[in-house]
Coordinates of C-alpha atoms and ligand atoms in Angstrom, one line a residue:
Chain A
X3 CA 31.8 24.1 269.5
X4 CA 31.7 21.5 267.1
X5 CA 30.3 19.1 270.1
X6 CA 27.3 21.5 270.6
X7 CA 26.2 21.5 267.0
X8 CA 26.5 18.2 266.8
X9 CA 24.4 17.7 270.2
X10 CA 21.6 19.8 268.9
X11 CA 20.9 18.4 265.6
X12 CA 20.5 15.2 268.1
X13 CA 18.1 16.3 269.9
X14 CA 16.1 17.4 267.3
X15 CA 16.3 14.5 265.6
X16 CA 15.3 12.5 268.4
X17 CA 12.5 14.7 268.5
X18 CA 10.9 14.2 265.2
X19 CA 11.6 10.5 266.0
X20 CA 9.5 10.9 269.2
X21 CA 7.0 12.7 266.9
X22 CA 6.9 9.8 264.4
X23 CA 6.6 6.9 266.7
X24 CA 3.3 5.9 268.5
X25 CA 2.2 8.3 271.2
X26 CA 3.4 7.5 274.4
X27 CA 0.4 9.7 275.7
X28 CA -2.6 8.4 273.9
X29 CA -1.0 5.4 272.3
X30 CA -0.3 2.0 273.8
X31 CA 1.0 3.7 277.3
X32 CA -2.3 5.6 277.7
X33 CA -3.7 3.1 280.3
X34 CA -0.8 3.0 282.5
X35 CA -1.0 6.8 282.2
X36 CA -4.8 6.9 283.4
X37 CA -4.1 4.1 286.3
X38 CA -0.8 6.8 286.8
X39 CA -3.1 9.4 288.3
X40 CA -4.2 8.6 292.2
X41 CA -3.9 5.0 292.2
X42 CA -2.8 2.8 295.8
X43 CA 0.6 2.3 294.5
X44 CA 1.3 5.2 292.8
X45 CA 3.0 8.6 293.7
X46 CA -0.7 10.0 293.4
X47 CA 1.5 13.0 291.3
X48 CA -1.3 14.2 289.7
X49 CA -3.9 15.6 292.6
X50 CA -0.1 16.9 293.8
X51 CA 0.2 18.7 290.7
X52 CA -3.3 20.0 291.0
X53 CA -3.2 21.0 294.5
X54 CA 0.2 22.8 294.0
X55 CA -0.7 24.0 290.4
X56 CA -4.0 25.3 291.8
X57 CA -3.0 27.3 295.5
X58 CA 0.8 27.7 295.7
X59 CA 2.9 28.1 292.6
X60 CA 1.5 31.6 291.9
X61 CA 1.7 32.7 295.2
X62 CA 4.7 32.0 296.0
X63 CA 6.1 33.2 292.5
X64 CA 4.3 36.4 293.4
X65 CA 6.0 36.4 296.9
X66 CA 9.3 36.0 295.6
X67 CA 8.5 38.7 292.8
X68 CA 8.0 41.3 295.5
X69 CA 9.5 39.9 298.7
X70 CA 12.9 39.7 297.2
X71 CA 13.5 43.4 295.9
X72 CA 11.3 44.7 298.8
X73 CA 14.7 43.2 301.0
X74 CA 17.3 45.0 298.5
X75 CA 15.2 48.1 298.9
X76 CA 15.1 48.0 302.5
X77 CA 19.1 47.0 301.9
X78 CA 19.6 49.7 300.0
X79 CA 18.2 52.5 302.0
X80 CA 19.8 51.4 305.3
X81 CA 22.9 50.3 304.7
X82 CA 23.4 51.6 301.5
X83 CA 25.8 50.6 298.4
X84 CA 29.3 50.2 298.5
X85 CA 31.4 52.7 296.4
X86 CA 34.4 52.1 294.8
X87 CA 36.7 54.7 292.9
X88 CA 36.2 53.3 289.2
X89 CA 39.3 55.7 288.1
X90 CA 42.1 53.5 290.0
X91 CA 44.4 50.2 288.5
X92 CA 42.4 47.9 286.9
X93 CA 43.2 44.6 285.7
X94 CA 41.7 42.5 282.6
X95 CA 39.9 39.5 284.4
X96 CA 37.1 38.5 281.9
X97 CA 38.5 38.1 278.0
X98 CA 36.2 38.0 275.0
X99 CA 34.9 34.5 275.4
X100 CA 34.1 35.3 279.4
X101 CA 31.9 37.9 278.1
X102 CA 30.3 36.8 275.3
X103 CA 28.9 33.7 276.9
X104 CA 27.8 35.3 280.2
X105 CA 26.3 37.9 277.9
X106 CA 24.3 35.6 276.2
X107 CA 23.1 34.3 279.4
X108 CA 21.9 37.1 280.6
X109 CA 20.0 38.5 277.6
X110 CA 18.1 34.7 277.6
X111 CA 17.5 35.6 281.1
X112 CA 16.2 38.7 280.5
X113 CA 13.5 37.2 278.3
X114 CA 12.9 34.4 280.1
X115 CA 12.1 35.8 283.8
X116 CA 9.4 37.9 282.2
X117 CA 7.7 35.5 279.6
X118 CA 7.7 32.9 282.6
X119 CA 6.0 35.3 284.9
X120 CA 3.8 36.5 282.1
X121 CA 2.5 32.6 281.7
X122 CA 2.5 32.1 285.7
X123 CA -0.2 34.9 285.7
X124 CA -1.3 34.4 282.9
X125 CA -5.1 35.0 284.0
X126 CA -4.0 38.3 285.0
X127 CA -2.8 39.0 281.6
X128 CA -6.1 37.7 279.7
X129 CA -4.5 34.7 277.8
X130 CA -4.8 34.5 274.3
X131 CA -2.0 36.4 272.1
X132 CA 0.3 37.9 274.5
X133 CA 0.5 35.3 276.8
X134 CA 1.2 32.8 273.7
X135 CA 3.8 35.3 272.7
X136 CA 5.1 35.2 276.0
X137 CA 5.1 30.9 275.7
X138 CA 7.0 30.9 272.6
X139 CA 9.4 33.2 273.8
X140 CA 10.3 31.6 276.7
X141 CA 10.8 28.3 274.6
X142 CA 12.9 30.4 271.9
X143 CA 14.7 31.6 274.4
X144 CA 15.9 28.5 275.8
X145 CA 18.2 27.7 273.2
X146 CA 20.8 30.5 273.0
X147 CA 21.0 29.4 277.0
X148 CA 21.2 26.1 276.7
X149 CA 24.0 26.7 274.0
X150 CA 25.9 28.8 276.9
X151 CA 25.1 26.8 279.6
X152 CA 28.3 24.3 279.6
X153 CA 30.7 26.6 278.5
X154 CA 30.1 28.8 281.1
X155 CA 30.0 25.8 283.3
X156 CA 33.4 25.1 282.2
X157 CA 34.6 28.2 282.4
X158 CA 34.3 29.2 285.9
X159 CA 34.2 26.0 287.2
X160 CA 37.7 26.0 289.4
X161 CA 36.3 28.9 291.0
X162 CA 32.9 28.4 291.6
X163 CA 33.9 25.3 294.1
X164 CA 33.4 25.9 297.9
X165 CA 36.3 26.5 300.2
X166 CA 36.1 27.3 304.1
X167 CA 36.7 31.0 303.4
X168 CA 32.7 30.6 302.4
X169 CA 31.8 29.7 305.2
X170 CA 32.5 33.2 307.1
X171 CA 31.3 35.0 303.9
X172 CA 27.9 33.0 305.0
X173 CA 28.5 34.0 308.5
X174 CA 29.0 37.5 308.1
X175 CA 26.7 37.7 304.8
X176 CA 30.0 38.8 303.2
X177 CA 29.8 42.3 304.9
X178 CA 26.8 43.4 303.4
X179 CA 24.5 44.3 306.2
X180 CA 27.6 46.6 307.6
X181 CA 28.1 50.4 305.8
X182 CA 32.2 49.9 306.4
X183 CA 34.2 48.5 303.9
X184 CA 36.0 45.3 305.3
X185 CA 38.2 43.0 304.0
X186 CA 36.5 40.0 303.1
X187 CA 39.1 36.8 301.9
X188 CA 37.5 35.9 299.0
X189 CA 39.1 34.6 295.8
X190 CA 37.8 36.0 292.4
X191 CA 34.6 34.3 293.4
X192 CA 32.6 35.4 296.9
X193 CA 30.4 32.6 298.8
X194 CA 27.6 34.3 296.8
X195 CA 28.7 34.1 293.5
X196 CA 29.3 30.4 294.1
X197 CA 26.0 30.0 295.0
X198 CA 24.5 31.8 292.0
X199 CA 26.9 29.6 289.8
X200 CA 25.4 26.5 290.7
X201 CA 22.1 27.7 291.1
X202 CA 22.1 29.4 287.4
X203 CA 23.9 26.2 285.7
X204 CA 22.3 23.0 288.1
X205 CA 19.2 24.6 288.2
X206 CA 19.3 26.1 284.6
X207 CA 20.4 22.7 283.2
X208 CA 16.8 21.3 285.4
X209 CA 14.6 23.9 283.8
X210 CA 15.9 23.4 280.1
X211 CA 15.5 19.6 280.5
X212 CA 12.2 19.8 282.6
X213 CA 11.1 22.5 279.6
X214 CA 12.2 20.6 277.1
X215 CA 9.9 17.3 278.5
X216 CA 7.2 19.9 278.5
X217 CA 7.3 21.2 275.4
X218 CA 8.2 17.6 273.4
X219 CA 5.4 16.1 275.5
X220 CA 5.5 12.6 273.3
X221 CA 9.3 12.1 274.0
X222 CA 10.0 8.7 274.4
X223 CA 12.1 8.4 277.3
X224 CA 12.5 4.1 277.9
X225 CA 15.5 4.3 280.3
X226 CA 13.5 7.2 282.1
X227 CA 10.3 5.1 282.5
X228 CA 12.3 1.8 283.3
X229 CA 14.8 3.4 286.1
X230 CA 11.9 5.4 287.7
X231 CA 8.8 3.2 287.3
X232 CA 6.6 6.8 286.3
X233 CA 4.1 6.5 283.3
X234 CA 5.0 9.3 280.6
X235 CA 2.5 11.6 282.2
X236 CA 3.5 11.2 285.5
X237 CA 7.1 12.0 284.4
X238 CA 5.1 15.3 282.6
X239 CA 3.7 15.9 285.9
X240 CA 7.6 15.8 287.9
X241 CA 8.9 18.1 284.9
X242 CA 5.8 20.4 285.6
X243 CA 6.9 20.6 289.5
X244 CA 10.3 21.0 289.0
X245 CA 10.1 23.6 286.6
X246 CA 8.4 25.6 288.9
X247 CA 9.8 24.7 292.4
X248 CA 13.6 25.2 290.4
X249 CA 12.0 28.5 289.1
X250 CA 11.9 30.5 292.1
X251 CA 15.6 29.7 293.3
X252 CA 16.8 30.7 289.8
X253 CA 14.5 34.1 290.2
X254 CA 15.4 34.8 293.9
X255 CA 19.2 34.4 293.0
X256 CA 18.6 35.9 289.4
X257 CA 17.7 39.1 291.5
X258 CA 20.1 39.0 293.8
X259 CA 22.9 38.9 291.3
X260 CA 21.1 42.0 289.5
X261 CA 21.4 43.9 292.3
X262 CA 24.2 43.0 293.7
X263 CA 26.2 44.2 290.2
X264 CA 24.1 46.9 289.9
X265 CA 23.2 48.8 293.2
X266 CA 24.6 47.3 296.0
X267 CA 28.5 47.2 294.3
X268 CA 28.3 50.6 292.4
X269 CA 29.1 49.8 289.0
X270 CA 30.2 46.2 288.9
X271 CA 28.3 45.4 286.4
X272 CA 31.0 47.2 284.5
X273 CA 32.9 44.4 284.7
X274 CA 31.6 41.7 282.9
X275 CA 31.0 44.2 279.6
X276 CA 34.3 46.0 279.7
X277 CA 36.4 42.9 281.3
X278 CA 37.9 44.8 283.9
X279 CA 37.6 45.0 287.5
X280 CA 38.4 47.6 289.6
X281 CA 41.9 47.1 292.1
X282 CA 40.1 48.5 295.4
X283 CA 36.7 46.6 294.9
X284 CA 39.1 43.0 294.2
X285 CA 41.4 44.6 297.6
X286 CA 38.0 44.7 299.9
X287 CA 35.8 42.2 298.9
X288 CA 37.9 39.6 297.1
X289 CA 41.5 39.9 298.9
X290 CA 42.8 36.5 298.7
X291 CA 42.2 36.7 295.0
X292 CA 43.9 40.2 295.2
X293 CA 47.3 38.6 296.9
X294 CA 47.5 36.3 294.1
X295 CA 47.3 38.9 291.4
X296 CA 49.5 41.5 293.3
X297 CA 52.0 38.3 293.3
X298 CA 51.7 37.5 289.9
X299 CA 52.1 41.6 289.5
X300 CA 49.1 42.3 288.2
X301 CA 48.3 45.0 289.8
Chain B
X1 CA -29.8 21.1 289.0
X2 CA -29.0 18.2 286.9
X3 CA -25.4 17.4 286.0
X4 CA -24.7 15.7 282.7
X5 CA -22.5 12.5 283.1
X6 CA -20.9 10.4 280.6
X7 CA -21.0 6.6 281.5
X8 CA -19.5 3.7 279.6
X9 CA -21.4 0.3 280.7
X10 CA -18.4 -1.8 280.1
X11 CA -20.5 -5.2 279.7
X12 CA -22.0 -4.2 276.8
X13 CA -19.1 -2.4 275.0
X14 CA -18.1 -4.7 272.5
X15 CA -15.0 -2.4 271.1
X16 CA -16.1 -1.6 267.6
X17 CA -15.1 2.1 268.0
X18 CA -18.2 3.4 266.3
X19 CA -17.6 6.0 269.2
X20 CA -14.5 7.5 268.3
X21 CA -15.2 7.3 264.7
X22 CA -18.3 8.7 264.5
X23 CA -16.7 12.3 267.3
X24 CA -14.1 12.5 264.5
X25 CA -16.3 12.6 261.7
X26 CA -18.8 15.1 263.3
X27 CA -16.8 17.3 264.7
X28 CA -14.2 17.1 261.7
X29 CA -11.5 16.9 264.0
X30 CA -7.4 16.9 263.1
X31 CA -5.8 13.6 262.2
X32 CA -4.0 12.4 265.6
X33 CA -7.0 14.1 267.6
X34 CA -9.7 11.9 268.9
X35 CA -11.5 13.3 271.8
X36 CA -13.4 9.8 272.7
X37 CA -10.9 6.8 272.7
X38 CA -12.5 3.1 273.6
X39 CA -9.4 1.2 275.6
X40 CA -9.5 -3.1 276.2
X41 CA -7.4 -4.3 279.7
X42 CA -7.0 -7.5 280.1
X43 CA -6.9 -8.0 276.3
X44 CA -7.1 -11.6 275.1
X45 CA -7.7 -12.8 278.6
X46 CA -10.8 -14.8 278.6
X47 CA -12.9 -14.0 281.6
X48 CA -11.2 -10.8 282.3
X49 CA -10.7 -8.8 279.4
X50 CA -12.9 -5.9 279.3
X51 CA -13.7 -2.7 276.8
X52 CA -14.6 1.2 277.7
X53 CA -14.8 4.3 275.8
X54 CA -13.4 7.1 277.7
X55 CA -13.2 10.7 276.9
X56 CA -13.4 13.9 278.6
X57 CA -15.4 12.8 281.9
X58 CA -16.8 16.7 283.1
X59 CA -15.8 15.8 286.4
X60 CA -17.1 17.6 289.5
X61 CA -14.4 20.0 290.9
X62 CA -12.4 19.4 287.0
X63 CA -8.8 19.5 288.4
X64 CA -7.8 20.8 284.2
X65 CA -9.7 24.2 285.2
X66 CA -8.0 24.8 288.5
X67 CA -4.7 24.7 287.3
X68 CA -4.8 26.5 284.0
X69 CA -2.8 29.4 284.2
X70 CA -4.8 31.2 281.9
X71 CA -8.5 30.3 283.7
X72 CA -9.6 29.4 280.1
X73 CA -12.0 26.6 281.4
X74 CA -15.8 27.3 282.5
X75 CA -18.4 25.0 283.8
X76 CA -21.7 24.9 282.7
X77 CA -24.6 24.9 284.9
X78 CA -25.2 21.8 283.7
X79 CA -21.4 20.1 284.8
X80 CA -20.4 20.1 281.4
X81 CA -16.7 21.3 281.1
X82 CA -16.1 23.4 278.5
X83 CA -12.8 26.2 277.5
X84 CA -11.8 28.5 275.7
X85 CA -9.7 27.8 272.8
X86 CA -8.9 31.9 271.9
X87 CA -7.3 31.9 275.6
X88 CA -5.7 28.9 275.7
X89 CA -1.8 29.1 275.0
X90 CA -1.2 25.2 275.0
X91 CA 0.8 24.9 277.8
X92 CA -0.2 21.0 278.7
X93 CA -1.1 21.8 282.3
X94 CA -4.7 20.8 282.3
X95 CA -3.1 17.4 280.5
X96 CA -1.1 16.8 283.6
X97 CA -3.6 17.6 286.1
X98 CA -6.4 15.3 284.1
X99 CA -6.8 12.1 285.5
X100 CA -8.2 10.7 282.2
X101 CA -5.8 12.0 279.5
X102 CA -8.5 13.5 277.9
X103 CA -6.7 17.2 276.9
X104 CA -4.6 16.8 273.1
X105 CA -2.9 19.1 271.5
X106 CA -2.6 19.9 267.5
X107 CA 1.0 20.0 266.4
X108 CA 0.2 23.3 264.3
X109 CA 2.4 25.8 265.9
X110 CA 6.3 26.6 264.6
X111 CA 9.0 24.4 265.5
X112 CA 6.2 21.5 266.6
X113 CA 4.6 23.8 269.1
X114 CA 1.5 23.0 271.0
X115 CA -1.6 24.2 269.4
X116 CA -4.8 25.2 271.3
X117 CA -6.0 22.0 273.5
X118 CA -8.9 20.3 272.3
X119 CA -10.7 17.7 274.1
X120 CA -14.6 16.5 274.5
X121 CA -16.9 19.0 274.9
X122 CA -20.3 16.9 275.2
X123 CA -21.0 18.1 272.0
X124 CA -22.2 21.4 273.6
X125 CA -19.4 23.4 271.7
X126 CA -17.7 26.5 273.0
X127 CA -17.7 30.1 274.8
X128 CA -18.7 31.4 270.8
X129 CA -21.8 32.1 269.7
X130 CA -24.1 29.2 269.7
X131 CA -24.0 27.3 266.4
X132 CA -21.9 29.8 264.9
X133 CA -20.2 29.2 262.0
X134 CA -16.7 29.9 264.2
X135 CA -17.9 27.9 267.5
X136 CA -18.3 25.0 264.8
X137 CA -14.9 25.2 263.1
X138 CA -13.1 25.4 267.0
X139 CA -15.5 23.2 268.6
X140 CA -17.4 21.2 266.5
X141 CA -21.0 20.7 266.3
X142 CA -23.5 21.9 269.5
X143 CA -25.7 19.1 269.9
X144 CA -26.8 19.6 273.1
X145 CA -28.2 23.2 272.1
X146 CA -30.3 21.6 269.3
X147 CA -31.5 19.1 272.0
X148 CA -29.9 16.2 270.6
X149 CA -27.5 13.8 272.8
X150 CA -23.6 13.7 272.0
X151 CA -22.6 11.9 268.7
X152 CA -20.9 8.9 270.6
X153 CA -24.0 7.6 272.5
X154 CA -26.4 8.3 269.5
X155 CA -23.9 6.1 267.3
X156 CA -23.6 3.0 270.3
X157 CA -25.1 0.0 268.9
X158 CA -25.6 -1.9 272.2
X159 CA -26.1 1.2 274.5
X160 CA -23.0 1.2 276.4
X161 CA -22.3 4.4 276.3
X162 CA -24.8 6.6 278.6
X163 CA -24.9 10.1 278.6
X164 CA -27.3 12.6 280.6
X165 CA -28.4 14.0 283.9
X166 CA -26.5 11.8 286.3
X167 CA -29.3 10.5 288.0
X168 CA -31.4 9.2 285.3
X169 CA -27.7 7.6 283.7
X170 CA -27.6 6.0 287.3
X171 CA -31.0 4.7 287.5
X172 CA -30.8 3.3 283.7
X173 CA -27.7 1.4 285.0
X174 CA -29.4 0.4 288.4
X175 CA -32.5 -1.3 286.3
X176 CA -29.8 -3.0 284.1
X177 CA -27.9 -4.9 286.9
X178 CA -30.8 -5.6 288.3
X179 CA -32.3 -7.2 285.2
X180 CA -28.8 -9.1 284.8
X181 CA -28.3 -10.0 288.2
X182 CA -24.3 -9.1 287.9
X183 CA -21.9 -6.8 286.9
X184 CA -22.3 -3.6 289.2
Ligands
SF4_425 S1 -10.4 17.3 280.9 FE1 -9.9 15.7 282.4 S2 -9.9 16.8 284.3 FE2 -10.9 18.1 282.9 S3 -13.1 17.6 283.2 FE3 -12.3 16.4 281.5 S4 -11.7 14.4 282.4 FE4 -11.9 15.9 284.1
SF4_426 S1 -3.2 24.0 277.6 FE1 -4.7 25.7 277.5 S2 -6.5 24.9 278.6 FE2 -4.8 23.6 279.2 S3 -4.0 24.5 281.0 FE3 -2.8 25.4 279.3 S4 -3.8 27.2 278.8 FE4 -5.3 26.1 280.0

């Protein structure tokens, strides 16, 4: 934890150094920043920006808004969600410090999914107050996740790696687009889950760092600037593309995830607040991780 | 219809920065806010060094107002590029879309956040009341309503700095090359 702390009161310090020192925006750097913009040799980033900025970002956001839960609810009328008798053997698979830091993840989520769509249509909303709200809360809400974000990295590492099981969870979708329950040999983790892992921590670790360039603005980044050969806005302009593109993976799979614990798996979501999970629901959908608990008797 | 250019003639621009001095002290603007800015390339290079002013530059099709998220930007009939300050929620995308660097943002929020952006506005002020006692404190001065040119090219001792309809800018810099033979 220590490590954390210590990590934080770094980066804010070197942002009030970044603050102090000449601008890299309007200082010294500001005619390589001007030259930066559609030159010959350059990555002509910013009439990119604009043109993406300008007719696809919102769209898209807006596609993946309603295209995504439109496909659960089709899902969920047709084949339905599986049930699993909650009253059965349960064993304890997610202690105190499981829970804690996925929970803290998830309430940062919850604020930042919606303040980030508030700002994306923000014209919709009127600007002014609420959508400024909306832009401060989404930076605020960065840091409880970014304090979670290795930790939880850590934690389920070893089983958020990719074995060849995945691959017929990918082939078959893991069984969700059949109304039977059938056996599916997954460990602790499904094919799913593994991609959610690295989509939430890769792409979360992208959006706090592309955010964080965003919202410092004046960092001074020399090794950044050196290795790449981009001006200080340009790199602005890549943090400003990420963020987004990056955004709608960690939406798509943020929704995914909410339904699957929620609708499509009846109850999971119980899981990750009580600890426990359920001995039929680890028997059908996770039964290699199931073997290895009934050895261990765990079950 | 006319639309209102800004143009620097770089050969006479002798980089006093009477420009950016004199925006600041009109418009009372922030400490580390200065709308006009007056850059040298080349500097020290005999032969090739060369001074401009450069601010906001009210471009035609301004790519700041097609990507702010909050449409706070409006363009005058005239061209001038003007937005609103009340909507604005400082994000910094019109900063990344500008080819010129001309959006800045105060540092007046919490935690270092991003104030409203502020940048040139031709002196022609804001979306408020005209000459308002509010459009002057968010804006600065409306010289253009009172029929007067922007603050920068009424300071320019050698007449570098043009401002107007883009025609007559145009055929004030035509007559000069011609007169000097060079320089286009
Ligand atoms: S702020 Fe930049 S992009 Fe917008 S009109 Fe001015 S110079 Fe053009
Ligand atoms: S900083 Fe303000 S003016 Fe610029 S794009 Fe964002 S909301 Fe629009």
């Amino acid at each position: 934890m220590k490590k954390y702390i210590v990590m934080f009161i770094a980066a804010l310090c070197l942002a009030s150094v970044a603050y102090a020192a000449d601008s890299q925006i309007w200082g010294e750097m500001r005619i390589q920043n001007i030259l930066g913009y559609g030159q010959e040799e350059s990555w002509k980033l910013g009439p990119l920006f604009t043109m993406l900025q300008h007719k696809y970002f919102a769209w898209i956001f807006l596609g993946v808004l309603l295209g995504v839960p439109l496909v659960f609810f089709l899902h969920y009328k047709i084949v339905g969600p599986k049930v699993f008798p909650h009253s059965h053997n349960k064993h304890y698979a997610f202690n105190l410090f499981h829970r804690t830091v996925h929970q803290i993840a998830a309430v940062s989520f919850l604020v930042l999914l919606p303040t980030g769509f508030i700002i994306v249509f923000g014209d919709f909303f009127g600007g002014g107050t609420l959508v400024r709200m909306a832009k401060n809360l989404h930076g605020l809400f960065t840091i409880p996740f970014a304090i979670v974000v290795i930790p939880m990295a850590l934690m389920w590492l070893k089983e958020a790696l990719f074995n060849l099981e995945d691959v017929k969870w990918f082939m078959i979708l893991g069984g969700y687009l059949s109304k039977e329950k059938q056996i599916i040999n997954a460990t602790q983790f499904n094919a799913g889950q593994k991609m959610w892992y690295w989509v939430a921590i890769l792409g979360g670790i992208t959006m706090i760092l592309s955010g964080a360039f965003m919202f410092f603005l004046d960092f001074k980044m020399e090794m950044l600037h050196n290795i790449t050969g981009l001006s200080q806005i340009d790199l602005l302009r890549v943090a400003a593309i990420l963020h987004n593109v990056m955004g709608f993976a960690v939406v798509a799979l943020f929704i995914t995830h909410v339904y699957m614990s929620m609708f499509a798996i009846k109850g999971a979501v119980h899981s990750i607040i009580t600890g426990y999970v359920e001995e039929e629901e680890v028997k059908i959908l996770h039964n290699a991780w199931y073997k290895k608990l009934k050895d261990q008797g765990k079950f | 219809m006319s639309r209102m250019k800004f143009f620097c003639d770089d050969n006479r621009c002798i980089e006093c920065f009477a420009c950016s001095v004199a925006c600041a002290e009109a418009h009372e603007l922030p400490t580390g806010i200065s709308r006009r800015k007056v850059i040298t390339l080349f500097d020290g290079i005999e032969g090739k060094e060369v001074s401009t002013s450069i601010a906001c530059m009210h471009c035609t099709d301004a790519p700041c107002e097609q990507v702010c998220p909050v449409d706070c930007f409006y363009i005058r009939e005239d061209g001038i590029v003007l937005h609103d300050k009340e909507k604005c929620i400082g994000c910094g995308y019109c900063l990344y879309a500008c080819p010129f660097g001309a959006p800045q943002f105060p540092r007046d929020g919490a935690f270092g956040a991003k104030g409203a952006m502020d940048k040139c506005t031709m002196c022609a002020g804001g979306p408020l009341e005209t000459n308002s006692e509010k459009e002057r404190h968010l804006y600065g001065q409306n010289r253009i309503a009172e029929g007067r040119v922007p603050m920068c090219a009424a300071v320019c001792s050698t007449n570098a700095l043009l401002v107007g309809d883009a025609e007559s800018v145009s055929t004030i810099y035509r007559k000069r090359v011609a007169g000097r033979g060079k320089g286009a």
